[in-house]
CSV table of C-alpha atoms and ligand atoms in Angstrom, one decimal:
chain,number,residue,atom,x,y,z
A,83,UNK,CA,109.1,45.8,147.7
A,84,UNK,CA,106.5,47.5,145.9
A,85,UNK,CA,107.5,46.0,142.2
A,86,UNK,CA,104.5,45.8,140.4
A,87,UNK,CA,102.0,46.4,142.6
A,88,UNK,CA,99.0,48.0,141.6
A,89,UNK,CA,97.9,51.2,143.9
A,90,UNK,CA,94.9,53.5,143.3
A,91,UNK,CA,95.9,56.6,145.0
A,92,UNK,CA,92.9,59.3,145.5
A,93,UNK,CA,93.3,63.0,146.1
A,94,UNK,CA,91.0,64.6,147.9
A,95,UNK,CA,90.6,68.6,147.8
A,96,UNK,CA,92.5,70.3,150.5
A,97,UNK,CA,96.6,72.2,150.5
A,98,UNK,CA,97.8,69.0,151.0
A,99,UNK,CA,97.3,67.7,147.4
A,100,UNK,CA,100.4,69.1,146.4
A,101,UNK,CA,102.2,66.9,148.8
A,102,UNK,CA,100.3,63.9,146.7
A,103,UNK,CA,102.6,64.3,143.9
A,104,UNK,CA,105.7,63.7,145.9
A,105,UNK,CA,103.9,60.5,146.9
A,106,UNK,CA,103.5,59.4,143.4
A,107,UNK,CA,106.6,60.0,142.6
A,108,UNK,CA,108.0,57.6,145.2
A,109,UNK,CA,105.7,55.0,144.7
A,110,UNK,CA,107.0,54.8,141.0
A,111,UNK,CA,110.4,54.8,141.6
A,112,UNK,CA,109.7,52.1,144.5
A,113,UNK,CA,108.5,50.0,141.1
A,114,UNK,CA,104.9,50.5,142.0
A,115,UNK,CA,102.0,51.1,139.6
A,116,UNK,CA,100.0,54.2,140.6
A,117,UNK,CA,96.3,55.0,138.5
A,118,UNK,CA,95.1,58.3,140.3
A,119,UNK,CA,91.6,59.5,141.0
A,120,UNK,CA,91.1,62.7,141.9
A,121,UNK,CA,87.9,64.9,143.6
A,122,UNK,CA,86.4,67.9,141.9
A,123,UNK,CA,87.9,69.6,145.4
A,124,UNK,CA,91.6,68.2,144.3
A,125,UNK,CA,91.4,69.5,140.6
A,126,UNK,CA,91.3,73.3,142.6
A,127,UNK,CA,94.2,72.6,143.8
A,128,UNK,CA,96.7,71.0,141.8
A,129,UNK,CA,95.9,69.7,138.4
A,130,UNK,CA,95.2,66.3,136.3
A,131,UNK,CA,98.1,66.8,134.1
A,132,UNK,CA,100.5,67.0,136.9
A,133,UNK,CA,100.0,63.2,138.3
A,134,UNK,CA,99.2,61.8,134.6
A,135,UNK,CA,103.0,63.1,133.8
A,136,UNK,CA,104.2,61.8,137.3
A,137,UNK,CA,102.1,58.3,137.0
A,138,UNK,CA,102.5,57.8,133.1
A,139,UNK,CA,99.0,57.0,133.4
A,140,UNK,CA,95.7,58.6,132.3
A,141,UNK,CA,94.3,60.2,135.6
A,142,UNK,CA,90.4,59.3,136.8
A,143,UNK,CA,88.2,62.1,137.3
A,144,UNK,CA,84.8,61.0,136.2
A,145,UNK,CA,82.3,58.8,138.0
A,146,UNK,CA,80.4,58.6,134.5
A,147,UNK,CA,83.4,58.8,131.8
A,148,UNK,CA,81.9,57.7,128.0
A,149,UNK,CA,85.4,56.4,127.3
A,150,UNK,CA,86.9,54.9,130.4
A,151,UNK,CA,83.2,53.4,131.4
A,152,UNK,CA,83.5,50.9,128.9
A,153,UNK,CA,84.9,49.0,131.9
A,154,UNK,CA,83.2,50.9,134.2
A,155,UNK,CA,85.2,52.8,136.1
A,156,UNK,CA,85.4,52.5,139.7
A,157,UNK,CA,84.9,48.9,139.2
A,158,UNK,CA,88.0,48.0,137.6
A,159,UNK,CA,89.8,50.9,139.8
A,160,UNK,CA,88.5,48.7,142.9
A,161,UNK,CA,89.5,45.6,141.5
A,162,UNK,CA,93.1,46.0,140.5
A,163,UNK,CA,93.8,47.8,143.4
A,164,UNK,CA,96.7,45.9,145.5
A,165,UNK,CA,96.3,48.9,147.8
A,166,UNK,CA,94.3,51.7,148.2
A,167,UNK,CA,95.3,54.9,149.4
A,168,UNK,CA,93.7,58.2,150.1
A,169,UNK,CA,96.0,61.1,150.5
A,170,UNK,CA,95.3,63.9,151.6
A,171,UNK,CA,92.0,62.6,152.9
A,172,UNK,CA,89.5,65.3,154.0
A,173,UNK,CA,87.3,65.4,156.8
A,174,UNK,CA,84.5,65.0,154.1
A,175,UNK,CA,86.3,62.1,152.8
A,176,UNK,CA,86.0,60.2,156.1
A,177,UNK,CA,82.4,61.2,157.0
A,178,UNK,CA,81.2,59.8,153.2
A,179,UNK,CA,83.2,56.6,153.9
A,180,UNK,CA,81.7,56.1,157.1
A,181,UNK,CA,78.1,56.9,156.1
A,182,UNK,CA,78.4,54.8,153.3
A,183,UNK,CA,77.5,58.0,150.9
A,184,UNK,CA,79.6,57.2,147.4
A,185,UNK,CA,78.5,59.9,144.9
A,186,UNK,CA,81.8,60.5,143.4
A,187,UNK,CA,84.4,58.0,141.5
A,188,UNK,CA,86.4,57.6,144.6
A,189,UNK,CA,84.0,57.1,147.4
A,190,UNK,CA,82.4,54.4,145.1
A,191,UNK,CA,85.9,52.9,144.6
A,192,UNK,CA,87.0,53.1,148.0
A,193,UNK,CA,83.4,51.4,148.6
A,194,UNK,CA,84.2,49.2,145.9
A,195,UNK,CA,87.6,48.1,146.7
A,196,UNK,CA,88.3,44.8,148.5
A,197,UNK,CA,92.2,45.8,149.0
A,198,UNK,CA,93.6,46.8,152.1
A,199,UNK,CA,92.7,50.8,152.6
A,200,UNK,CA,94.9,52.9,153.7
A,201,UNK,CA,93.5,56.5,154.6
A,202,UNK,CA,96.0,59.8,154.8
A,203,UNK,CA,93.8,62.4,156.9
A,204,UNK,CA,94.8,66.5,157.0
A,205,UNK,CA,93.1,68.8,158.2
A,206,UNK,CA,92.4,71.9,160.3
A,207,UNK,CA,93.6,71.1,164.1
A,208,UNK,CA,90.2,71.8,165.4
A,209,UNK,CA,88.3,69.5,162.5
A,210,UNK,CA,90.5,66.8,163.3
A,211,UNK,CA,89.6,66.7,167.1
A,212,UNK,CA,86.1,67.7,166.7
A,213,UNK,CA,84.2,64.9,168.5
A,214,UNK,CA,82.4,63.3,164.9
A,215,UNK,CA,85.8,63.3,163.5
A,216,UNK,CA,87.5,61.4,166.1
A,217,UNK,CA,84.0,58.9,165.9
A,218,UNK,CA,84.5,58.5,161.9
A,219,UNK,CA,88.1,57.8,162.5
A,220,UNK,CA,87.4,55.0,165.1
A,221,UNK,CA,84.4,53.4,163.0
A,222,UNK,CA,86.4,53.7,159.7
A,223,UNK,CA,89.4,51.8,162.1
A,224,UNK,CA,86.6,49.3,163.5
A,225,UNK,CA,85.4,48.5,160.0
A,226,UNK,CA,89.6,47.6,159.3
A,227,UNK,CA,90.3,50.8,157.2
A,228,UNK,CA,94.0,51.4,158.0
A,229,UNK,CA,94.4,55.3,159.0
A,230,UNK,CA,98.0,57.3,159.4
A,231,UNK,CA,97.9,59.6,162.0
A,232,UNK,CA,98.1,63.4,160.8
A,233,UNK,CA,101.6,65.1,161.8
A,234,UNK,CA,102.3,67.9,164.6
A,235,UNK,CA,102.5,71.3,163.3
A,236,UNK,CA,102.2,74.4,161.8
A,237,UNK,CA,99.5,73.9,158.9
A,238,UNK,CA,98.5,75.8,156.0
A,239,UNK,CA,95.6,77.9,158.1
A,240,UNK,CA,98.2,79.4,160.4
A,241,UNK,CA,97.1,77.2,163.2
A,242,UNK,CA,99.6,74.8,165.1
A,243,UNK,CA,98.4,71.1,165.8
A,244,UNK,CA,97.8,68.0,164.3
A,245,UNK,CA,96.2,68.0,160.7
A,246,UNK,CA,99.2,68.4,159.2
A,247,UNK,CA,99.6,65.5,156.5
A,248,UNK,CA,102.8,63.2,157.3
A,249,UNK,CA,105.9,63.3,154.6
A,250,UNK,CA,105.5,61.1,151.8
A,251,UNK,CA,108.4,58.9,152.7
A,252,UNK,CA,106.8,58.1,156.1
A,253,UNK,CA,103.5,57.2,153.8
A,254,UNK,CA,106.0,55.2,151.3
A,255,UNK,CA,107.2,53.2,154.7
A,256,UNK,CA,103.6,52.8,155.3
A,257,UNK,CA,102.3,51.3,152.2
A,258,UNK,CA,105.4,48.7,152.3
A,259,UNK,CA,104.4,47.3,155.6
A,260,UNK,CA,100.7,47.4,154.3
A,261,UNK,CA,102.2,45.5,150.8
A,262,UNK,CA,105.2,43.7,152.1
A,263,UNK,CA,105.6,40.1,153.2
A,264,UNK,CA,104.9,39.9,157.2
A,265,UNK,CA,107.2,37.1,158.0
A,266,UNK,CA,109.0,38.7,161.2
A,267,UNK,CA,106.0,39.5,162.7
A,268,UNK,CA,107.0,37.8,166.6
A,269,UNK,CA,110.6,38.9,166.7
A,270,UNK,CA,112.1,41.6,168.3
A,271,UNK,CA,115.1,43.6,167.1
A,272,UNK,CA,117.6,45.5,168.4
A,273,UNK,CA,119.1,47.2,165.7
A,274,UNK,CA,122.2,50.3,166.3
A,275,UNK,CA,123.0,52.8,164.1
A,276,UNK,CA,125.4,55.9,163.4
A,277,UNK,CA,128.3,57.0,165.0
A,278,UNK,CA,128.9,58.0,168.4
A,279,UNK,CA,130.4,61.6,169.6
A,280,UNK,CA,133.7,61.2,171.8
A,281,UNK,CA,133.3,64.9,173.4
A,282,UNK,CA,136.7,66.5,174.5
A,283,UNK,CA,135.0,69.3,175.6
A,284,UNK,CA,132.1,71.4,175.3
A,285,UNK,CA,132.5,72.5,171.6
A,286,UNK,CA,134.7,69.4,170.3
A,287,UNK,CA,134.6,65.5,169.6
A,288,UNK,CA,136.0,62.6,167.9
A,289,UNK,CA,133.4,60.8,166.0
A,290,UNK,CA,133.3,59.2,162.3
A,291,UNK,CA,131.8,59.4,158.9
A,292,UNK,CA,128.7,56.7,159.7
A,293,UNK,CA,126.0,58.8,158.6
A,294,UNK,CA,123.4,56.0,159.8
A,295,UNK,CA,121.7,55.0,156.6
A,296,UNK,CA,122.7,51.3,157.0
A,297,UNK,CA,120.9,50.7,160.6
A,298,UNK,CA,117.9,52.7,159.8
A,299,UNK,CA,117.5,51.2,156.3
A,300,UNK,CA,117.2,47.7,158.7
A,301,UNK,CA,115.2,49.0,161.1
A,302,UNK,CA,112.8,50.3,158.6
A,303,UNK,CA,112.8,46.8,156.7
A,304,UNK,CA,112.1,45.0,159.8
A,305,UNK,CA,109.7,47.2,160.7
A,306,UNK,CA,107.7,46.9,157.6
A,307,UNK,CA,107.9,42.9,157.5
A,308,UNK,CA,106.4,43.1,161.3
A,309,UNK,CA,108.7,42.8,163.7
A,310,UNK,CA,108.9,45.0,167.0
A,311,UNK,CA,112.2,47.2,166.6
A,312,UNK,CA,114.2,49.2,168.9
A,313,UNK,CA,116.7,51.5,167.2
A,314,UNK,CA,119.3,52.8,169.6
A,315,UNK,CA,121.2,55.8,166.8
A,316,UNK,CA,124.3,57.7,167.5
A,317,UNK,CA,123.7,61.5,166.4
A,318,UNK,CA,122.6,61.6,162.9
A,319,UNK,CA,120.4,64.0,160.8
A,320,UNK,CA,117.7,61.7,160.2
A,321,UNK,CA,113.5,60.9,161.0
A,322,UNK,CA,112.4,57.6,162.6
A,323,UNK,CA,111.4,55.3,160.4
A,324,UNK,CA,107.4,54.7,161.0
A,325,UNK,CA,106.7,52.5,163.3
A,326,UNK,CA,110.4,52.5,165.1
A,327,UNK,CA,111.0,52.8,168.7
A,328,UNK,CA,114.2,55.2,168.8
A,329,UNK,CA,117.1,55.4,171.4
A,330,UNK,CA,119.1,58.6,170.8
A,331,UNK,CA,122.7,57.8,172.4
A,332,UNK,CA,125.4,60.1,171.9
A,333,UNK,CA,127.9,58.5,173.2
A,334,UNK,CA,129.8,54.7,173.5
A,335,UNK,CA,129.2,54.1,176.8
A,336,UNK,CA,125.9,55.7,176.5
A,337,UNK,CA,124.8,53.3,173.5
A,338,UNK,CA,126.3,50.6,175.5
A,339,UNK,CA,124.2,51.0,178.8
A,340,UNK,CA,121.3,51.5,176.7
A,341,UNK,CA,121.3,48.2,174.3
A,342,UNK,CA,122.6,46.3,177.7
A,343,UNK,CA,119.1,47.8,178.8
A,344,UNK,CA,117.5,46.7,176.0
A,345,UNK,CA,118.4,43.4,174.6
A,346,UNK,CA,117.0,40.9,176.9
A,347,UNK,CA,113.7,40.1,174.8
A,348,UNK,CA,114.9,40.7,171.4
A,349,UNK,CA,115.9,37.7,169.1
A,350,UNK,CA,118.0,39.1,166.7
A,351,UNK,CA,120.5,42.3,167.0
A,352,UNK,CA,121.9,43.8,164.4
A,353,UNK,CA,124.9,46.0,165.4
A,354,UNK,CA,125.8,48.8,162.7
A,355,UNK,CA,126.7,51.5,164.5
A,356,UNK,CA,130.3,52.7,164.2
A,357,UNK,CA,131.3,52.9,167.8
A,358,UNK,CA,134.1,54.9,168.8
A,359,UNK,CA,136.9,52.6,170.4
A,360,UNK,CA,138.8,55.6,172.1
A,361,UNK,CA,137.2,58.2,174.1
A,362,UNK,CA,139.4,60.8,175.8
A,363,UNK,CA,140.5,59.9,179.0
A,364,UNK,CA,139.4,63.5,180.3
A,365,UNK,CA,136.9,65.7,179.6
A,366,UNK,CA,137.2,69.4,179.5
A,367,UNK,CA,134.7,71.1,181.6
A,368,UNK,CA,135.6,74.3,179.4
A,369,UNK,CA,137.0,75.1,176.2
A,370,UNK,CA,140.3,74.0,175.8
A,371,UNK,CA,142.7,76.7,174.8
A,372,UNK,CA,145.5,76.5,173.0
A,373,UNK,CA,148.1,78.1,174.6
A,374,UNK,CA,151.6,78.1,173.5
A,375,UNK,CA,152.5,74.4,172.2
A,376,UNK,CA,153.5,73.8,169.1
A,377,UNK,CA,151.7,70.4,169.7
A,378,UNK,CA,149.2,68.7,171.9
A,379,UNK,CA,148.6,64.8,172.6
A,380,UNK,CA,145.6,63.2,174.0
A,381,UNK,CA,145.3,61.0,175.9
A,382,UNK,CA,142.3,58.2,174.7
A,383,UNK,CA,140.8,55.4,176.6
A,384,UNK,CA,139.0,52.2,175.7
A,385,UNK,CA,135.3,52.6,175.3
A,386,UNK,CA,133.3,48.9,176.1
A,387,UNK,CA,133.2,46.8,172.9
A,388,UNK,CA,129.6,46.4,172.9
A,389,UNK,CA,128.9,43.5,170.4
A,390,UNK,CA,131.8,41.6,172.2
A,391,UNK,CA,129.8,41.8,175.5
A,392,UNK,CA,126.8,41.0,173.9
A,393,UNK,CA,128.4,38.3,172.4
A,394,UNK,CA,128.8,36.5,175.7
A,395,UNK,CA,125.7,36.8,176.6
A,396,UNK,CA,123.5,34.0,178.0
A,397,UNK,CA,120.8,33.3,175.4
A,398,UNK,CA,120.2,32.1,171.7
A,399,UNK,CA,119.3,35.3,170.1
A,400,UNK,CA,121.1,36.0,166.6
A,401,UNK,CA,124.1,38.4,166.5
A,402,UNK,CA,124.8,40.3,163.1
A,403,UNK,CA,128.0,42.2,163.2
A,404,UNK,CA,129.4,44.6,160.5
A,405,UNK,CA,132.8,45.1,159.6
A,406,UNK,CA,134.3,48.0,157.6
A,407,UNK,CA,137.7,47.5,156.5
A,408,UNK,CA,140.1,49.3,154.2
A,409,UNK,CA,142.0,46.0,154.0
A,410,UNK,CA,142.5,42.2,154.6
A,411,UNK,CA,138.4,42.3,154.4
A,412,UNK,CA,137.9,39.0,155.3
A,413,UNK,CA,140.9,38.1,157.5
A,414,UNK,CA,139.9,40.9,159.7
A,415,UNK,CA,135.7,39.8,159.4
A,416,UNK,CA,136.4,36.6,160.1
A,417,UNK,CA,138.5,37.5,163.2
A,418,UNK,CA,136.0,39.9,164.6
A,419,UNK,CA,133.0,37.2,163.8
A,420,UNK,CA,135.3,35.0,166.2
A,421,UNK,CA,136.1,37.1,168.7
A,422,UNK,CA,132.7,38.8,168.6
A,423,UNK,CA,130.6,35.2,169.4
A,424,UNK,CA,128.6,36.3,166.1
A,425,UNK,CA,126.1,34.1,163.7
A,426,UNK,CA,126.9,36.4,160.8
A,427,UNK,CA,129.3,39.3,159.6
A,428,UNK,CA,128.4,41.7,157.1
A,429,UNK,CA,131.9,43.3,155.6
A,430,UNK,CA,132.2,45.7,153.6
A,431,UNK,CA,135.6,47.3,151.5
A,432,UNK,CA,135.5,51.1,151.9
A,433,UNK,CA,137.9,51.4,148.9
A,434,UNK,CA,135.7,49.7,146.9
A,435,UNK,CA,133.2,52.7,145.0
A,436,UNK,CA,129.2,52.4,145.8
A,437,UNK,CA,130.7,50.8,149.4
A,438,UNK,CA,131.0,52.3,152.8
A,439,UNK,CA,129.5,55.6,154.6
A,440,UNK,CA,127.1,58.3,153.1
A,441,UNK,CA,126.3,56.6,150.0
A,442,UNK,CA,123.1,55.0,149.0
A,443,UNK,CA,124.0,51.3,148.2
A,444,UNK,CA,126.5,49.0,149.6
A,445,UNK,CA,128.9,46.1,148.3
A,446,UNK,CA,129.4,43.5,151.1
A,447,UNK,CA,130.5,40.1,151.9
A,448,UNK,CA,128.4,37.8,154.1
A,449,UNK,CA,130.6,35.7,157.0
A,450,UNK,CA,128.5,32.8,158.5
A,451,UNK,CA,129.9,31.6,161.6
A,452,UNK,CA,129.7,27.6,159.8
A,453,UNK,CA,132.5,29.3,157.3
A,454,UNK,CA,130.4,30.0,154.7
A,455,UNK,CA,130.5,33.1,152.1
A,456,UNK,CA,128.4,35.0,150.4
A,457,UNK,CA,129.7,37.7,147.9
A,458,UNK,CA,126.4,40.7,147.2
A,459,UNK,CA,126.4,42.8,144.3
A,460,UNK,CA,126.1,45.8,144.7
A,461,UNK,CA,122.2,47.1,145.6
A,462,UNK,CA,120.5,49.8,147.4
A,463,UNK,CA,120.8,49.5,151.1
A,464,UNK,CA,117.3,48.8,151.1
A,465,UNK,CA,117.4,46.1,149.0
A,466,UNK,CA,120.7,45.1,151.0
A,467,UNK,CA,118.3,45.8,154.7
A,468,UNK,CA,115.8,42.9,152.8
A,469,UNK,CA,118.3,40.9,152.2
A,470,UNK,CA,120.1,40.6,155.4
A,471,UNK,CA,116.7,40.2,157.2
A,472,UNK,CA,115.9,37.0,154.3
A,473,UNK,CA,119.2,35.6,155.8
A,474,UNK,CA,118.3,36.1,159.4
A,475,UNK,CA,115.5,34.8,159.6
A,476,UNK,CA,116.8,31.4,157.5
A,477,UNK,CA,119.4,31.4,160.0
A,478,UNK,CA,117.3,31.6,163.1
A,479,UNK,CA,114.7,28.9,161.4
A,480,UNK,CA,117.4,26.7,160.7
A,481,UNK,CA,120.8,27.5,162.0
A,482,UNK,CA,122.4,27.2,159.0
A,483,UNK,CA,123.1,29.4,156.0
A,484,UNK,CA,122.2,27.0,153.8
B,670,CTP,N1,131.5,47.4,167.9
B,670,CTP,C1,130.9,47.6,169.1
B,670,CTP,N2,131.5,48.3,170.1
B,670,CTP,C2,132.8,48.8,169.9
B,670,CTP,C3,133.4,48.6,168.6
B,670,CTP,C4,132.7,47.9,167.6
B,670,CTP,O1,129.8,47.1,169.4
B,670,CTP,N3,133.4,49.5,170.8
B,670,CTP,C5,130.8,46.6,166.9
B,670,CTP,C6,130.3,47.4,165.7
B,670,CTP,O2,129.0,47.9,165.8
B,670,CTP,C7,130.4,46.4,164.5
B,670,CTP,C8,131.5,45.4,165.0
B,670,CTP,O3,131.7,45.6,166.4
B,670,CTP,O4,129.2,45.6,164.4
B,670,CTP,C9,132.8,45.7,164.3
B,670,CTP,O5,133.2,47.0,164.4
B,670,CTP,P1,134.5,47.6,163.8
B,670,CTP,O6,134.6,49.1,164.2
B,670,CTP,O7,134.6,47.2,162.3
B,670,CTP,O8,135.6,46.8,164.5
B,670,CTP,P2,136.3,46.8,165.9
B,670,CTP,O9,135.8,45.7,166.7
B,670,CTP,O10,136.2,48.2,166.5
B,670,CTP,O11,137.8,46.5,165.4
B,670,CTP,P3,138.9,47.4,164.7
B,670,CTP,O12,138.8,48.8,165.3
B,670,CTP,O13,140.2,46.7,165.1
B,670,CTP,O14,138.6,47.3,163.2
């Protein structure tokens, strides 16, 4: 998504900066460009050679530079900017902006700069709400200056609030909604992820390896192209993508009653979530001990199959199932896209290495419901999240695969 993009990131002065070079690290191995411009405040803090080695480029510091002002400087920093992004940005950052004060080379760039502006505020609690803070913030947002809202916490001055400045992957999702194409920007998905937790009693369950990276990898996607997203995870150890609206379910027939609740309004559901078929048919109050038996059966029931219902539901919103098979791939695929009522199966081999649970990319096979096939190579999941979103909305556009 961010292949060859230009960004100018500026540092301002404050404990954040460290968290900077995270940033830039991620924007480079997302395939962007990074030049960065950094405050005399920043250069306290962390220093120059640190995000020259990280951004394989020479790093601005000067407003008047002998040698980088034969193109003078914040000129051509503003003008092959795709996106510029301020992080951390200080309270004295914002009140410059806003007064229209550039004195330094990144106030005159960000003044300079007819990109989209994205601005990464931290700060003390009690700066942040101070009443001329929140009015910079809400002229800066007036005049279309994109700002992420500081995180909850405990920050570097001992005090607990908001100031803190967000993780850099949450300001990577960011700056790929701010970069990417917007083309689901009027659809609403329903998107499930993870496993779901079977509990036999209070300290035992039967679950699965889903580890959730699939469904969240779509949700973020479709998230970042526009779309409104409801995420309904199983338990898994992992944030809400930005801008998300998550459902934690830990159970089957708790993630059923919960996308039944949901789905109405959405035009496309995606439906990764491993969901336990079995459940068993009692559960414990207490532990269960294990007394004398040499062996112990139990007894399972049959949890809803949720995509099946959804499949015959009134309506002509688009079903995506996904299948993951150990063998027969597309026999069984093709059976469940069937059974299921679905416009497209995503199956994927778990024998096959760089497939399946807990790893970063995928290798899957794409089952239209006209008969169609589609083999992937093997990508990220992101990439494969992009992908299956590119085919979805073809399909809903046209109703073919075609
Ligand atoms: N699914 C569901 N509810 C269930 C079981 C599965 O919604 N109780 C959905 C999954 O989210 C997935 C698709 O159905 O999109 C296929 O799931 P999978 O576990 O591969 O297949 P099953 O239908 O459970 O069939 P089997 O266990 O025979 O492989």
């Amino acid at each position: 998504m961010l292949e060859g993009k230009e960004i100018v990131l500026g540092v301002c002065g404050g404990i954040a900066a460290y968290k900077a070079a995270e940033l830039v690290r991620l924007y480079v191995k997302a395939g962007a460009r990074v030049s960065v411009v950094m405050t005399a405040a920043a250069r306290e803090f962390v220093t120059p050679l640190t995000f020259q080695a990280l951004s394989g480029r020479p790093v601005f510091l000067e407003l008047f530079n002998l040698v980088q002002e034969q193109q003078i400087g914040h000129i051509s920093l503003a003008d092959r900017a795709d996106l510029l992004v301020v992080a951390p940005a200080t309270a004295n950052l914002l009140g410059k902006m806003v007064a229209g004060i550039a004195d330094d080379l990144l106030t005159t760039t960000a003044m300079a700069c007819k990109a989209p502006r994205l601005l990464v505020p931290a700060m003390n609690s009690n700066m942040w709400e101070d009443p001329i803070c929140r009015r910079n913030v809400a002229q800066l947002r007036e005049f279309g200056v994109q700002i992420m809202e500081p995180a909850t916490g405990m920050l570097a001055c001992g005090w607990e609030g908001q100031g803190k400045m967000p993780e850099p992957q949450a300001i990577l999702d960011l700056t790929r909604s701010l970069l990417g194409p917007r083309d689901l920007v009027g659809e609403t998905l329903l998107v499930t992820a993870g496993p779901t937790r079977e509990e036999l009693d209070p300290m035992r369950f039967l679950s699965n390896h889903s580890t959730g990276r699939m469904g969240y990898a779509i949700a973020r996607a479709a998230a970042e192209r526009g779309a409104r997203v409801r995420l309904v995870s199983g338990p898994v150890e992992r944030p809400a993508p930005a801008g998300v609206e998550l459902h934690c379910v830990i159970s089957a027939r708790e993630m059923h009653a919960r996308v039944m609740a949901l789905v109405k309004d959405c035009s496309m559901v995606f439906k990764t979530a491993a969901v336990a078929d079995f459940r068993p048919a009692f559960r414990h109050p207490q532990k269960l001990k294990k007394g004398q038996e040499p062996s112990l059966v139990l007894e399972l029931r049959r949890n809803p199959d949720i995509l099946a219902e959804l499949g015959r539901l009134p309506g002509d919103r688009l079903l995506v199932g996904f299948a993951a098979e150990t063998e027969h791939l597309g026999e069984h695929a093709r059976r469940k896209l069937e059974e299921k009522n679905l416009d497209l199966i995503v199956a994927n081999d778990l024998t096959v290495e760089g497939a399946g649970f807990g790893v970063e990319t995928n290798v899957v096979r794409l089952i239209y419901r006209d008969g169609t096939e589609e083999e992937l190579p093997q990508m990220s999941k992101d990439q494969l999240a992009h992908q299956l979103l590119d085919r979805a909305l073809k399909l809903g556009k046209t109703g073919t695969s075609q």
